[in-house]
Amino acid sequence: MSSFFSRSSCGAQEEARRRREIRRYFEKADKDGDGKLTKEEWFKVINSSGCPTSMEEVEEFFNEMDRDFDGRLSFEEFMGEETTLEKLFKSMDKNNDGYVTKEEFNAICKNMTAEQVKMAFQKFDKSGDDKLDYREFCYMINKRSEDE
C-alpha cells in the first residue's frame, strides 16, 4: 500500500515539475515581463521554435484561450486553468445565475459608492439588463486596469 502512495506523490511531484518548466518557458516568452503573452510574443516563440505558424492561427488560439477578453494570455489562461478574474466573478455572483447585480457588486466592493457602481453599470452593461454578465464584467475590470 505504501508503494501506491509513493506513486501518487511522484505523480504530483512530476506535475509540479512540469508546471514549473512550462512557467519558465512562459516567462521567457513574455518579453515585456508583464505576466501575460501578447499575440506577437507567442507568434515569435512558436515560429522561432521551428513550428511554422500563421498569425491567423495565433489569433485563433488566443480567441479560444483568452477568457478575460484583454487580448493577452495569463499563465492560468495559457494552462487552461481558472483565472483570478473568473474566481472573482464567481465570488460576486452569489446566486450563481451567471450575472453580477449592483447589489452583489456592492456587497464585495465596499470602497465604491452606490453612485460609482451605478455609473459603472451604465457604462459596461451593454445588454441594458441592469446586471453584468461575465464578458461585461471583464471589460469593466480590464478598462479599470488600463486607466490606472
mmCIF file of N, CA and C in Angstrom:
data_model
loop_
_atom_site.group_PDB
_atom_site.id
_atom_site.type_symbol
_atom_site.label_atom_id
_atom_site.label_comp_id
_atom_site.label_asym_id
_atom_site.label_seq_id
_atom_site.Cartn_x
_atom_site.Cartn_y
_atom_site.Cartn_z
ATOM 1 N N MET A 1 0.821 -1.195 0.000
ATOM 2 C CA MET A 1 0.000 0.000 0.000
ATOM 3 C C MET A 1 0.865 1.259 0.000
ATOM 4 N N SER A 2 1.990 1.225 0.659
ATOM 5 C CA SER A 2 2.848 2.409 0.682
ATOM 6 C C SER A 2 3.382 2.730 -0.715
ATOM 7 N N SER A 3 3.574 1.712 -1.556
ATOM 8 C CA SER A 3 4.049 1.988 -2.918
ATOM 9 C C SER A 3 2.985 2.753 -3.712
ATOM 10 N N PHE A 4 1.714 2.510 -3.419
ATOM 11 C CA PHE A 4 0.637 3.239 -4.081
ATOM 12 C C PHE A 4 0.764 4.734 -3.781
ATOM 13 N N PHE A 5 0.977 5.068 -2.510
ATOM 14 C CA PHE A 5 1.073 6.471 -2.123
ATOM 15 C C PHE A 5 2.324 7.121 -2.691
ATOM 16 N N SER A 6 3.412 6.394 -2.738
ATOM 17 C CA SER A 6 4.627 7.000 -3.273
ATOM 18 C C SER A 6 4.473 7.265 -4.772
ATOM 19 N N ARG A 7 3.759 6.394 -5.475
ATOM 20 C CA ARG A 7 3.498 6.661 -6.891
ATOM 21 C C ARG A 7 2.616 7.890 -7.046
ATOM 22 N N SER A 8 1.627 8.027 -6.178
ATOM 23 C CA SER A 8 0.739 9.179 -6.256
ATOM 24 C C SER A 8 1.512 10.466 -6.016
ATOM 25 N N SER A 9 2.363 10.470 -5.001
ATOM 26 C CA SER A 9 3.115 11.684 -4.721
ATOM 27 C C SER A 9 4.128 11.945 -5.826
ATOM 28 N N CYS A 10 4.633 10.879 -6.418
ATOM 29 C CA CYS A 10 5.555 11.033 -7.542
ATOM 30 C C CYS A 10 4.824 11.717 -8.697
ATOM 31 N N GLY A 11 3.593 11.314 -8.937
ATOM 32 C CA GLY A 11 2.797 11.933 -9.988
ATOM 33 C C GLY A 11 2.577 13.408 -9.709
ATOM 34 N N ALA A 12 2.288 13.739 -8.464
ATOM 35 C CA ALA A 12 2.081 15.138 -8.088
ATOM 36 C C ALA A 12 3.386 15.919 -8.210
ATOM 37 N N GLN A 13 4.485 15.298 -7.821
ATOM 38 C CA GLN A 13 5.792 15.960 -7.935
ATOM 39 C C GLN A 13 6.146 16.180 -9.404
ATOM 40 N N GLU A 14 5.875 15.191 -10.222
ATOM 41 C CA GLU A 14 6.149 15.305 -11.655
ATOM 42 C C GLU A 14 5.296 16.407 -12.274
ATOM 43 N N GLU A 15 4.042 16.462 -11.858
ATOM 44 C CA GLU A 15 3.139 17.502 -12.353
ATOM 45 C C GLU A 15 3.654 18.889 -11.943
ATOM 46 N N ALA A 16 4.104 19.032 -10.703
ATOM 47 C CA ALA A 16 4.637 20.309 -10.218
ATOM 48 C C ALA A 16 5.907 20.683 -10.985
ATOM 49 N N ARG A 17 6.758 19.709 -11.261
ATOM 50 C CA ARG A 17 7.984 19.957 -12.013
ATOM 51 C C ARG A 17 7.651 20.421 -13.429
ATOM 52 N N ARG A 18 6.693 19.746 -14.038
ATOM 53 C CA ARG A 18 6.260 20.082 -15.396
ATOM 54 C C ARG A 18 5.678 21.493 -15.453
ATOM 55 N N ARG A 19 4.881 21.836 -14.449
ATOM 56 C CA ARG A 19 4.272 23.164 -14.373
ATOM 57 C C ARG A 19 5.349 24.249 -14.232
ATOM 58 N N ARG A 20 6.349 23.988 -13.375
ATOM 59 C CA ARG A 20 7.456 24.947 -13.206
ATOM 60 C C ARG A 20 8.211 25.140 -14.516
ATOM 61 N N GLU A 21 8.426 24.049 -15.233
ATOM 62 C CA GLU A 21 9.136 24.117 -16.502
ATOM 63 C C GLU A 21 8.338 24.920 -17.534
ATOM 64 N N ILE A 22 7.045 24.677 -17.597
ATOM 65 C CA ILE A 22 6.191 25.428 -18.535
ATOM 66 C C ILE A 22 6.182 26.902 -18.149
ATOM 67 N N ARG A 23 6.105 27.179 -16.848
ATOM 68 C CA ARG A 23 6.119 28.574 -16.395
ATOM 69 C C ARG A 23 7.427 29.256 -16.801
ATOM 70 N N ARG A 24 8.528 28.535 -16.684
ATOM 71 C CA ARG A 24 9.827 29.090 -17.066
ATOM 72 C C ARG A 24 9.815 29.475 -18.562
ATOM 73 N N TYR A 25 9.302 28.586 -19.403
ATOM 74 C CA TYR A 25 9.197 28.881 -20.841
ATOM 75 C C TYR A 25 8.244 30.050 -21.092
ATOM 76 N N PHE A 26 7.141 30.060 -20.348
ATOM 77 C CA PHE A 26 6.157 31.141 -20.482
ATOM 78 C C PHE A 26 6.820 32.485 -20.168
ATOM 79 N N GLU A 27 7.549 32.545 -19.042
ATOM 80 C CA GLU A 27 8.200 33.786 -18.633
ATOM 81 C C GLU A 27 9.277 34.214 -19.626
ATOM 82 N N LYS A 28 9.955 33.237 -20.216
ATOM 83 C CA LYS A 28 10.963 33.545 -21.230
ATOM 84 C C LYS A 28 10.299 34.145 -22.476
ATOM 85 N N ALA A 29 9.130 33.638 -22.826
ATOM 86 C CA ALA A 29 8.389 34.134 -23.987
ATOM 87 C C ALA A 29 7.799 35.520 -23.731
ATOM 88 N N ASP A 30 7.520 35.822 -22.473
ATOM 89 C CA ASP A 30 6.925 37.100 -22.081
ATOM 90 C C ASP A 30 8.003 38.180 -22.082
ATOM 91 N N LYS A 31 8.303 38.684 -23.249
ATOM 92 C CA LYS A 31 9.442 39.599 -23.434
ATOM 93 C C LYS A 31 9.325 40.895 -22.638
ATOM 94 N N ASP A 32 8.117 41.418 -22.483
ATOM 95 C CA ASP A 32 7.992 42.675 -21.746
ATOM 96 C C ASP A 32 7.826 42.456 -20.242
ATOM 97 N N GLY A 33 7.735 41.192 -19.815
ATOM 98 C CA GLY A 33 7.708 40.860 -18.393
ATOM 99 C C GLY A 33 6.462 41.298 -17.648
ATOM 100 N N ASP A 34 5.344 41.463 -18.362
ATOM 101 C CA ASP A 34 4.111 41.914 -17.698
ATOM 102 C C ASP A 34 3.254 40.757 -17.172
ATOM 103 N N GLY A 35 3.742 39.521 -17.338
ATOM 104 C CA GLY A 35 2.998 38.368 -16.830
ATOM 105 C C GLY A 35 1.954 37.837 -17.794
ATOM 106 N N LYS A 36 1.897 38.418 -18.977
ATOM 107 C CA LYS A 36 0.935 37.972 -19.986
ATOM 108 C C LYS A 36 1.611 37.913 -21.340
ATOM 109 N N LEU A 37 1.182 36.965 -22.153
ATOM 110 C CA LEU A 37 1.712 36.846 -23.506
ATOM 111 C C LEU A 37 0.829 37.618 -24.477
ATOM 112 N N THR A 38 1.475 38.361 -25.357
ATOM 113 C CA THR A 38 0.748 39.011 -26.442
ATOM 114 C C THR A 38 0.742 38.051 -27.631
ATOM 115 N N LYS A 39 -0.090 38.344 -28.592
ATOM 116 C CA LYS A 39 -0.135 37.526 -29.810
ATOM 117 C C LYS A 39 1.216 37.563 -30.520
ATOM 118 N N GLU A 40 1.843 38.735 -30.520
ATOM 119 C CA GLU A 40 3.142 38.887 -31.188
ATOM 120 C C GLU A 40 4.218 38.050 -30.488
ATOM 121 N N GLU A 41 4.214 38.066 -29.144
ATOM 122 C CA GLU A 41 5.198 37.271 -28.395
ATOM 123 C C GLU A 41 5.024 35.784 -28.689
ATOM 124 N N TRP A 42 3.775 35.325 -28.681
ATOM 125 C CA TRP A 42 3.507 33.906 -28.928
ATOM 126 C C TRP A 42 3.866 33.526 -30.368
ATOM 127 N N PHE A 43 3.534 34.397 -31.313
ATOM 128 C CA PHE A 43 3.851 34.172 -32.722
ATOM 129 C C PHE A 43 5.365 33.993 -32.897
ATOM 130 N N LYS A 44 6.133 34.879 -32.266
ATOM 131 C CA LYS A 44 7.588 34.834 -32.364
ATOM 132 C C LYS A 44 8.141 33.541 -31.765
ATOM 133 N N VAL A 45 7.656 33.165 -30.584
ATOM 134 C CA VAL A 45 8.142 31.956 -29.904
ATOM 135 C C VAL A 45 7.843 30.711 -30.728
ATOM 136 N N ILE A 46 6.609 30.589 -31.170
ATOM 137 C CA ILE A 46 6.199 29.400 -31.929
ATOM 138 C C ILE A 46 7.025 29.272 -33.210
ATOM 139 N N ASN A 47 7.152 30.365 -33.940
ATOM 140 C CA ASN A 47 7.874 30.314 -35.200
ATOM 141 C C ASN A 47 9.377 30.126 -35.013
ATOM 142 N N SER A 48 9.935 30.695 -33.966
ATOM 143 C CA SER A 48 11.376 30.533 -33.740
ATOM 144 C C SER A 48 11.710 29.138 -33.199
ATOM 145 N N SER A 49 10.706 28.421 -32.742
ATOM 146 C CA SER A 49 10.945 27.058 -32.238
ATOM 147 C C SER A 49 10.868 26.017 -33.356
ATOM 148 N N GLY A 50 10.703 26.491 -34.584
ATOM 149 C CA GLY A 50 10.674 25.574 -35.717
ATOM 150 C C GLY A 50 9.293 25.056 -36.065
ATOM 151 N N CYS A 51 8.282 25.711 -35.544
ATOM 152 C CA CYS A 51 6.905 25.309 -35.814
ATOM 153 C C CYS A 51 6.224 26.441 -36.595
ATOM 154 N N PRO A 52 6.306 26.379 -37.924
ATOM 155 C CA PRO A 52 5.741 27.471 -38.727
ATOM 156 C C PRO A 52 4.247 27.665 -38.436
ATOM 157 N N THR A 53 3.904 28.877 -38.020
ATOM 158 C CA THR A 53 2.539 29.194 -37.623
ATOM 159 C C THR A 53 2.167 30.556 -38.185
ATOM 160 N N SER A 54 0.951 30.683 -38.669
ATOM 161 C CA SER A 54 0.491 31.977 -39.183
ATOM 162 C C SER A 54 -0.095 32.812 -38.046
ATOM 163 N N MET A 55 -0.152 34.103 -38.267
ATOM 164 C CA MET A 55 -0.758 34.990 -37.273
ATOM 165 C C MET A 55 -2.239 34.649 -37.116
ATOM 166 N N GLU A 56 -2.863 34.185 -38.172
ATOM 167 C CA GLU A 56 -4.266 33.774 -38.109
ATOM 168 C C GLU A 56 -4.438 32.609 -37.120
ATOM 169 N N GLU A 57 -3.517 31.658 -37.148
ATOM 170 C CA GLU A 57 -3.568 30.522 -36.207
ATOM 171 C C GLU A 57 -3.353 30.992 -34.773
ATOM 172 N N VAL A 58 -2.452 31.956 -34.594
ATOM 173 C CA VAL A 58 -2.199 32.523 -33.261
ATOM 174 C C VAL A 58 -3.464 33.216 -32.761
ATOM 175 N N GLU A 59 -4.101 33.983 -33.630
ATOM 176 C CA GLU A 59 -5.329 34.684 -33.244
ATOM 177 C C GLU A 59 -6.435 33.699 -32.882
ATOM 178 N N GLU A 60 -6.524 32.612 -33.608
ATOM 179 C CA GLU A 60 -7.498 31.560 -33.301
ATOM 180 C C GLU A 60 -7.245 30.983 -31.907
ATOM 181 N N PHE A 61 -5.977 30.690 -31.628
ATOM 182 C CA PHE A 61 -5.573 30.166 -30.315
ATOM 183 C C PHE A 61 -5.939 31.151 -29.210
ATOM 184 N N PHE A 62 -5.640 32.427 -29.422
ATOM 185 C CA PHE A 62 -5.944 33.445 -28.415
ATOM 186 C C PHE A 62 -7.444 33.600 -28.219
ATOM 187 N N ASN A 63 -8.205 33.561 -29.307
ATOM 188 C CA ASN A 63 -9.658 33.679 -29.190
ATOM 189 C C ASN A 63 -10.234 32.562 -28.330
ATOM 190 N N GLU A 64 -9.627 31.390 -28.408
ATOM 191 C CA GLU A 64 -10.087 30.249 -27.622
ATOM 192 C C GLU A 64 -9.626 30.323 -26.164
ATOM 193 N N MET A 65 -8.403 30.788 -25.949
ATOM 194 C CA MET A 65 -7.800 30.723 -24.618
ATOM 195 C C MET A 65 -7.951 31.990 -23.777
ATOM 196 N N ASP A 66 -8.150 33.139 -24.396
ATOM 197 C CA ASP A 66 -8.216 34.425 -23.685
ATOM 198 C C ASP A 66 -9.593 34.605 -23.057
ATOM 199 N N ARG A 67 -9.721 34.136 -21.830
ATOM 200 C CA ARG A 67 -11.037 34.123 -21.191
ATOM 201 C C ARG A 67 -11.363 35.395 -20.418
ATOM 202 N N ASP A 68 -10.417 36.342 -20.334
ATOM 203 C CA ASP A 68 -10.766 37.608 -19.696
ATOM 204 C C ASP A 68 -10.852 38.748 -20.717
ATOM 205 N N PHE A 69 -10.757 38.384 -22.004
ATOM 206 C CA PHE A 69 -11.014 39.298 -23.123
ATOM 207 C C PHE A 69 -10.127 40.541 -23.133
ATOM 208 N N ASP A 70 -8.873 40.379 -22.686
ATOM 209 C CA ASP A 70 -7.960 41.526 -22.717
ATOM 210 C C ASP A 70 -6.957 41.445 -23.868
ATOM 211 N N GLY A 71 -7.071 40.403 -24.695
ATOM 212 C CA GLY A 71 -6.195 40.270 -25.846
ATOM 213 C C GLY A 71 -4.832 39.671 -25.542
ATOM 214 N N ARG A 72 -4.616 39.258 -24.287
ATOM 215 C CA ARG A 72 -3.346 38.658 -23.880
ATOM 216 C C ARG A 72 -3.647 37.403 -23.070
ATOM 217 N N LEU A 73 -2.646 36.552 -22.903
ATOM 218 C CA LEU A 73 -2.839 35.322 -22.131
ATOM 219 C C LEU A 73 -2.032 35.345 -20.850
ATOM 220 N N SER A 74 -2.724 35.179 -19.730
ATOM 221 C CA SER A 74 -2.037 34.978 -18.456
ATOM 222 C C SER A 74 -1.549 33.533 -18.420
ATOM 223 N N PHE A 75 -0.716 33.210 -17.464
ATOM 224 C CA PHE A 75 -0.238 31.839 -17.348
ATOM 225 C C PHE A 75 -1.408 30.884 -17.113
ATOM 226 N N GLU A 76 -2.367 31.286 -16.281
ATOM 227 C CA GLU A 76 -3.530 30.439 -15.999
ATOM 228 C C GLU A 76 -4.348 30.191 -17.265
ATOM 229 N N GLU A 77 -4.564 31.226 -18.052
ATOM 230 C CA GLU A 77 -5.291 31.050 -19.312
ATOM 231 C C GLU A 77 -4.513 30.116 -20.231
ATOM 232 N N PHE A 78 -3.212 30.329 -20.311
ATOM 233 C CA PHE A 78 -2.349 29.509 -21.147
ATOM 234 C C PHE A 78 -2.452 28.034 -20.767
ATOM 235 N N MET A 79 -2.554 27.768 -19.458
ATOM 236 C CA MET A 79 -2.629 26.404 -18.953
ATOM 237 C C MET A 79 -4.056 25.853 -18.960
ATOM 238 N N GLY A 80 -5.043 26.696 -19.301
ATOM 239 C CA GLY A 80 -6.433 26.249 -19.309
ATOM 240 C C GLY A 80 -7.032 26.170 -17.914
ATOM 241 N N GLU A 81 -6.475 26.936 -16.973
ATOM 242 C CA GLU A 81 -6.935 26.913 -15.585
ATOM 243 C C GLU A 81 -7.861 28.101 -15.305
ATOM 244 N N GLU A 82 -8.571 28.006 -14.208
ATOM 245 C CA GLU A 82 -9.438 29.106 -13.805
ATOM 246 C C GLU A 82 -8.592 30.324 -13.455
ATOM 247 N N THR A 83 -8.979 31.480 -13.981
ATOM 248 C CA THR A 83 -8.207 32.707 -13.768
ATOM 249 C C THR A 83 -8.696 33.449 -12.526
ATOM 250 N N THR A 84 -7.906 34.410 -12.109
ATOM 251 C CA THR A 84 -8.268 35.256 -10.964
ATOM 252 C C THR A 84 -9.580 35.978 -11.233
ATOM 253 N N LEU A 85 -9.753 36.459 -12.459
ATOM 254 C CA LEU A 85 -10.977 37.177 -12.813
ATOM 255 C C LEU A 85 -12.201 36.260 -12.760
ATOM 256 N N GLU A 86 -12.037 35.030 -13.220
ATOM 257 C CA GLU A 86 -13.142 34.069 -13.144
ATOM 258 C C GLU A 86 -13.502 33.773 -11.688
ATOM 259 N N LYS A 87 -12.494 33.626 -10.850
ATOM 260 C CA LYS A 87 -12.738 33.378 -9.418
ATOM 261 C C LYS A 87 -13.453 34.570 -8.782
ATOM 262 N N LEU A 88 -13.012 35.781 -9.126
ATOM 263 C CA LEU A 88 -13.637 36.985 -8.591
ATOM 264 C C LEU A 88 -15.097 37.072 -9.019
ATOM 265 N N PHE A 89 -15.354 36.831 -10.302
ATOM 266 C CA PHE A 89 -16.731 36.882 -10.805
ATOM 267 C C PHE A 89 -17.607 35.873 -10.059
ATOM 268 N N LYS A 90 -17.111 34.651 -9.913
ATOM 269 C CA LYS A 90 -17.881 33.612 -9.216
ATOM 270 C C LYS A 90 -18.147 33.999 -7.771
ATOM 271 N N SER A 91 -17.164 34.631 -7.117
ATOM 272 C CA SER A 91 -17.358 35.025 -5.715
ATOM 273 C C SER A 91 -18.391 36.142 -5.596
ATOM 274 N N MET A 92 -18.517 36.976 -6.620
ATOM 275 C CA MET A 92 -19.504 38.062 -6.588
ATOM 276 C C MET A 92 -20.897 37.573 -6.970
ATOM 277 N N ASP A 93 -20.957 36.596 -7.842
ATOM 278 C CA ASP A 93 -22.235 36.064 -8.332
ATOM 279 C C ASP A 93 -22.808 35.106 -7.276
ATOM 280 N N LYS A 94 -23.388 35.689 -6.248
ATOM 281 C CA LYS A 94 -23.826 34.913 -5.068
ATOM 282 C C LYS A 94 -24.893 33.860 -5.389
ATOM 283 N N ASN A 95 -25.774 34.150 -6.332
ATOM 284 C CA ASN A 95 -26.841 33.184 -6.632
ATOM 285 C C ASN A 95 -26.509 32.296 -7.844
ATOM 286 N N ASN A 96 -25.281 32.405 -8.333
ATOM 287 C CA ASN A 96 -24.794 31.551 -9.425
ATOM 288 C C ASN A 96 -25.669 31.570 -10.679
ATOM 289 N N ASP A 97 -26.200 32.753 -11.003
ATOM 290 C CA ASP A 97 -27.039 32.840 -12.204
ATOM 291 C C ASP A 97 -26.252 33.313 -13.430
ATOM 292 N N GLY A 98 -24.941 33.533 -13.259
ATOM 293 C CA GLY A 98 -24.113 33.970 -14.376
ATOM 294 C C GLY A 98 -24.081 35.475 -14.570
ATOM 295 N N TYR A 99 -24.599 36.202 -13.603
ATOM 296 C CA TYR A 99 -24.628 37.662 -13.654
ATOM 297 C C TYR A 99 -24.227 38.229 -12.307
ATOM 298 N N VAL A 100 -23.686 39.451 -12.335
ATOM 299 C CA VAL A 100 -23.417 40.189 -11.100
ATOM 300 C C VAL A 100 -24.358 41.391 -11.104
ATOM 301 N N THR A 101 -25.190 41.472 -10.086
ATOM 302 C CA THR A 101 -26.105 42.604 -9.942
ATOM 303 C C THR A 101 -25.391 43.723 -9.186
ATOM 304 N N LYS A 102 -26.001 44.888 -9.162
ATOM 305 C CA LYS A 102 -25.430 46.013 -8.405
ATOM 306 C C LYS A 102 -25.319 45.651 -6.930
ATOM 307 N N GLU A 103 -26.319 44.947 -6.424
ATOM 308 C CA GLU A 103 -26.315 44.562 -5.016
ATOM 309 C C GLU A 103 -25.160 43.604 -4.717
ATOM 310 N N GLU A 104 -24.971 42.616 -5.602
ATOM 311 C CA GLU A 104 -23.872 41.668 -5.427
ATOM 312 C C GLU A 104 -22.527 42.387 -5.527
ATOM 313 N N PHE A 105 -22.453 43.335 -6.447
ATOM 314 C CA PHE A 105 -21.225 44.101 -6.639
ATOM 315 C C PHE A 105 -20.921 44.933 -5.395
ATOM 316 N N ASN A 106 -21.928 45.634 -4.886
ATOM 317 C CA ASN A 106 -21.757 46.463 -3.688
ATOM 318 C C ASN A 106 -21.347 45.654 -2.466
ATOM 319 N N ALA A 107 -21.841 44.421 -2.379
ATOM 320 C CA ALA A 107 -21.522 43.579 -1.213
ATOM 321 C C ALA A 107 -20.026 43.262 -1.136
ATOM 322 N N ILE A 108 -19.369 43.197 -2.277
ATOM 323 C CA ILE A 108 -17.934 42.885 -2.320
ATOM 324 C C ILE A 108 -17.094 44.160 -2.383
ATOM 325 N N CYS A 109 -17.495 45.103 -3.209
ATOM 326 C CA CYS A 109 -16.719 46.336 -3.425
ATOM 327 C C CYS A 109 -17.229 47.445 -2.517
ATOM 328 N N LYS A 110 -16.913 47.357 -1.271
ATOM 329 C CA LYS A 110 -17.410 48.315 -0.285
ATOM 330 C C LYS A 110 -16.737 49.681 -0.400
ATOM 331 N N ASN A 111 -15.625 49.756 -1.146
ATOM 332 C CA ASN A 111 -14.935 51.031 -1.302
ATOM 333 C C ASN A 111 -15.569 51.919 -2.370
ATOM 334 N N MET A 112 -16.556 51.382 -3.099
ATOM 335 C CA MET A 112 -17.230 52.169 -4.125
ATOM 336 C C MET A 112 -18.591 52.635 -3.614
ATOM 337 N N THR A 113 -18.939 53.853 -3.970
ATOM 338 C CA THR A 113 -20.245 54.367 -3.574
ATOM 339 C C THR A 113 -21.313 53.782 -4.497
ATOM 340 N N ALA A 114 -22.551 53.876 -4.078
ATOM 341 C CA ALA A 114 -23.669 53.401 -4.902
ATOM 342 C C ALA A 114 -23.690 54.150 -6.238
ATOM 343 N N GLU A 115 -23.341 55.439 -6.212
ATOM 344 C CA GLU A 115 -23.312 56.248 -7.429
ATOM 345 C C GLU A 115 -22.212 55.761 -8.388
ATOM 346 N N GLN A 116 -21.048 55.416 -7.858
ATOM 347 C CA GLN A 116 -19.956 54.901 -8.690
ATOM 348 C C GLN A 116 -20.346 53.571 -9.343
ATOM 349 N N VAL A 117 -20.994 52.713 -8.572
ATOM 350 C CA VAL A 117 -21.443 51.422 -9.104
ATOM 351 C C VAL A 117 -22.485 51.650 -10.190
ATOM 352 N N LYS A 118 -23.419 52.564 -9.944
ATOM 353 C CA LYS A 118 -24.457 52.882 -10.932
ATOM 354 C C LYS A 118 -23.827 53.365 -12.237
ATOM 355 N N MET A 119 -22.831 54.245 -12.129
ATOM 356 C CA MET A 119 -22.158 54.771 -13.323
ATOM 357 C C MET A 119 -21.403 53.666 -14.062
ATOM 358 N N ALA A 120 -20.744 52.775 -13.311
ATOM 359 C CA ALA A 120 -20.012 51.662 -13.937
ATOM 360 C C ALA A 120 -20.973 50.754 -14.685
ATOM 361 N N PHE A 121 -22.108 50.464 -14.078
ATOM 362 C CA PHE A 121 -23.091 49.597 -14.725
ATOM 363 C C PHE A 121 -23.659 50.273 -15.973
ATOM 364 N N GLN A 122 -23.919 51.580 -15.905
ATOM 365 C CA GLN A 122 -24.420 52.298 -17.082
ATOM 366 C C GLN A 122 -23.425 52.200 -18.229
ATOM 367 N N LYS A 123 -22.150 52.268 -17.902
ATOM 368 C CA LYS A 123 -21.106 52.258 -18.934
ATOM 369 C C LYS A 123 -20.855 50.862 -19.512
ATOM 370 N N PHE A 124 -20.886 49.819 -18.664
ATOM 371 C CA PHE A 124 -20.451 48.495 -19.112
ATOM 372 C C PHE A 124 -21.570 47.477 -19.307
ATOM 373 N N ASP A 125 -22.770 47.773 -18.839
ATOM 374 C CA ASP A 125 -23.906 46.868 -19.031
ATOM 375 C C ASP A 125 -24.470 47.085 -20.430
ATOM 376 N N LYS A 126 -23.831 46.471 -21.415
ATOM 377 C CA LYS A 126 -24.192 46.682 -22.827
ATOM 378 C C LYS A 126 -25.561 46.117 -23.181
ATOM 379 N N SER A 127 -25.995 45.092 -22.441
ATOM 380 C CA SER A 127 -27.294 44.482 -22.741
ATOM 381 C C SER A 127 -28.445 45.272 -22.114
ATOM 382 N N GLY A 128 -28.140 46.189 -21.188
ATOM 383 C CA GLY A 128 -29.166 47.031 -20.577
ATOM 384 C C GLY A 128 -30.083 46.302 -19.610
ATOM 385 N N ASP A 129 -29.630 45.141 -19.083
ATOM 386 C CA ASP A 129 -30.477 44.373 -18.175
ATOM 387 C C ASP A 129 -30.191 44.668 -16.705
ATOM 388 N N ASP A 130 -29.377 45.703 -16.441
ATOM 389 C CA ASP A 130 -29.066 46.154 -15.085
ATOM 390 C C ASP A 130 -28.246 45.144 -14.289
ATOM 391 N N LYS A 131 -27.498 44.297 -14.999
ATOM 392 C CA LYS A 131 -26.569 43.365 -14.371
ATOM 393 C C LYS A 131 -25.450 43.085 -15.365
ATOM 394 N N LEU A 132 -24.323 42.612 -14.869
ATOM 395 C CA LEU A 132 -23.177 42.352 -15.727
ATOM 396 C C LEU A 132 -22.992 40.861 -15.943
ATOM 397 N N ASP A 133 -22.928 40.449 -17.214
ATOM 398 C CA ASP A 133 -22.542 39.068 -17.482
ATOM 399 C C ASP A 133 -21.017 39.006 -17.403
ATOM 400 N N TYR A 134 -20.444 37.837 -17.592
ATOM 401 C CA TYR A 134 -19.006 37.683 -17.406
ATOM 402 C C TYR A 134 -18.201 38.560 -18.367
ATOM 403 N N ARG A 135 -18.606 38.625 -19.617
ATOM 404 C CA ARG A 135 -17.874 39.436 -20.607
ATOM 405 C C ARG A 135 -17.925 40.917 -20.229
ATOM 406 N N GLU A 136 -19.102 41.408 -19.859
ATOM 407 C CA GLU A 136 -19.243 42.812 -19.454
ATOM 408 C C GLU A 136 -18.387 43.098 -18.215
ATOM 409 N N PHE A 137 -18.393 42.161 -17.281
ATOM 410 C CA PHE A 137 -17.589 42.275 -16.064
ATOM 411 C C PHE A 137 -16.102 42.380 -16.421
ATOM 412 N N CYS A 138 -15.639 41.527 -17.321
ATOM 413 C CA CYS A 138 -14.233 41.539 -17.748
ATOM 414 C C CYS A 138 -13.879 42.866 -18.403
ATOM 415 N N TYR A 139 -14.744 43.360 -19.282
ATOM 416 C CA TYR A 139 -14.468 44.637 -19.941
ATOM 417 C C TYR A 139 -14.346 45.753 -18.910
ATOM 418 N N MET A 140 -15.193 45.734 -17.892
ATOM 419 C CA MET A 140 -15.128 46.750 -16.849
ATOM 420 C C MET A 140 -13.807 46.664 -16.082
ATOM 421 N N ILE A 141 -13.425 45.477 -15.673
ATOM 422 C CA ILE A 141 -12.187 45.298 -14.909
ATOM 423 C C ILE A 141 -10.980 45.653 -15.776
ATOM 424 N N ASN A 142 -10.970 45.197 -17.017
ATOM 425 C CA ASN A 142 -9.844 45.490 -17.921
ATOM 426 C C ASN A 142 -9.736 46.986 -18.197
ATOM 427 N N LYS A 143 -10.850 47.655 -18.362
ATOM 428 C CA LYS A 143 -10.837 49.095 -18.614
ATOM 429 C C LYS A 143 -10.282 49.822 -17.395
ATOM 430 N N ARG A 144 -10.663 49.372 -16.216
ATOM 431 C CA ARG A 144 -10.163 49.968 -14.970
ATOM 432 C C ARG A 144 -8.655 49.803 -14.876
ATOM 433 N N SER A 145 -8.166 48.614 -15.249
ATOM 434 C CA SER A 145 -6.727 48.344 -15.218
ATOM 435 C C SER A 145 -5.971 49.227 -16.196
ATOM 436 N N GLU A 146 -6.564 49.460 -17.368
ATOM 437 C CA GLU A 146 -5.926 50.311 -18.376
ATOM 438 C C GLU A 146 -5.812 51.755 -17.885
ATOM 439 N N ASP A 147 -6.822 52.193 -17.125
ATOM 440 C CA ASP A 147 -6.866 53.573 -16.661
ATOM 441 C C ASP A 147 -5.884 53.856 -15.530
ATOM 442 N N GLU A 148 -5.448 52.810 -14.828
ATOM 443 C CA GLU A 148 -4.553 53.007 -13.678
ATOM 444 C C GLU A 148 -3.137 53.290 -14.110
#
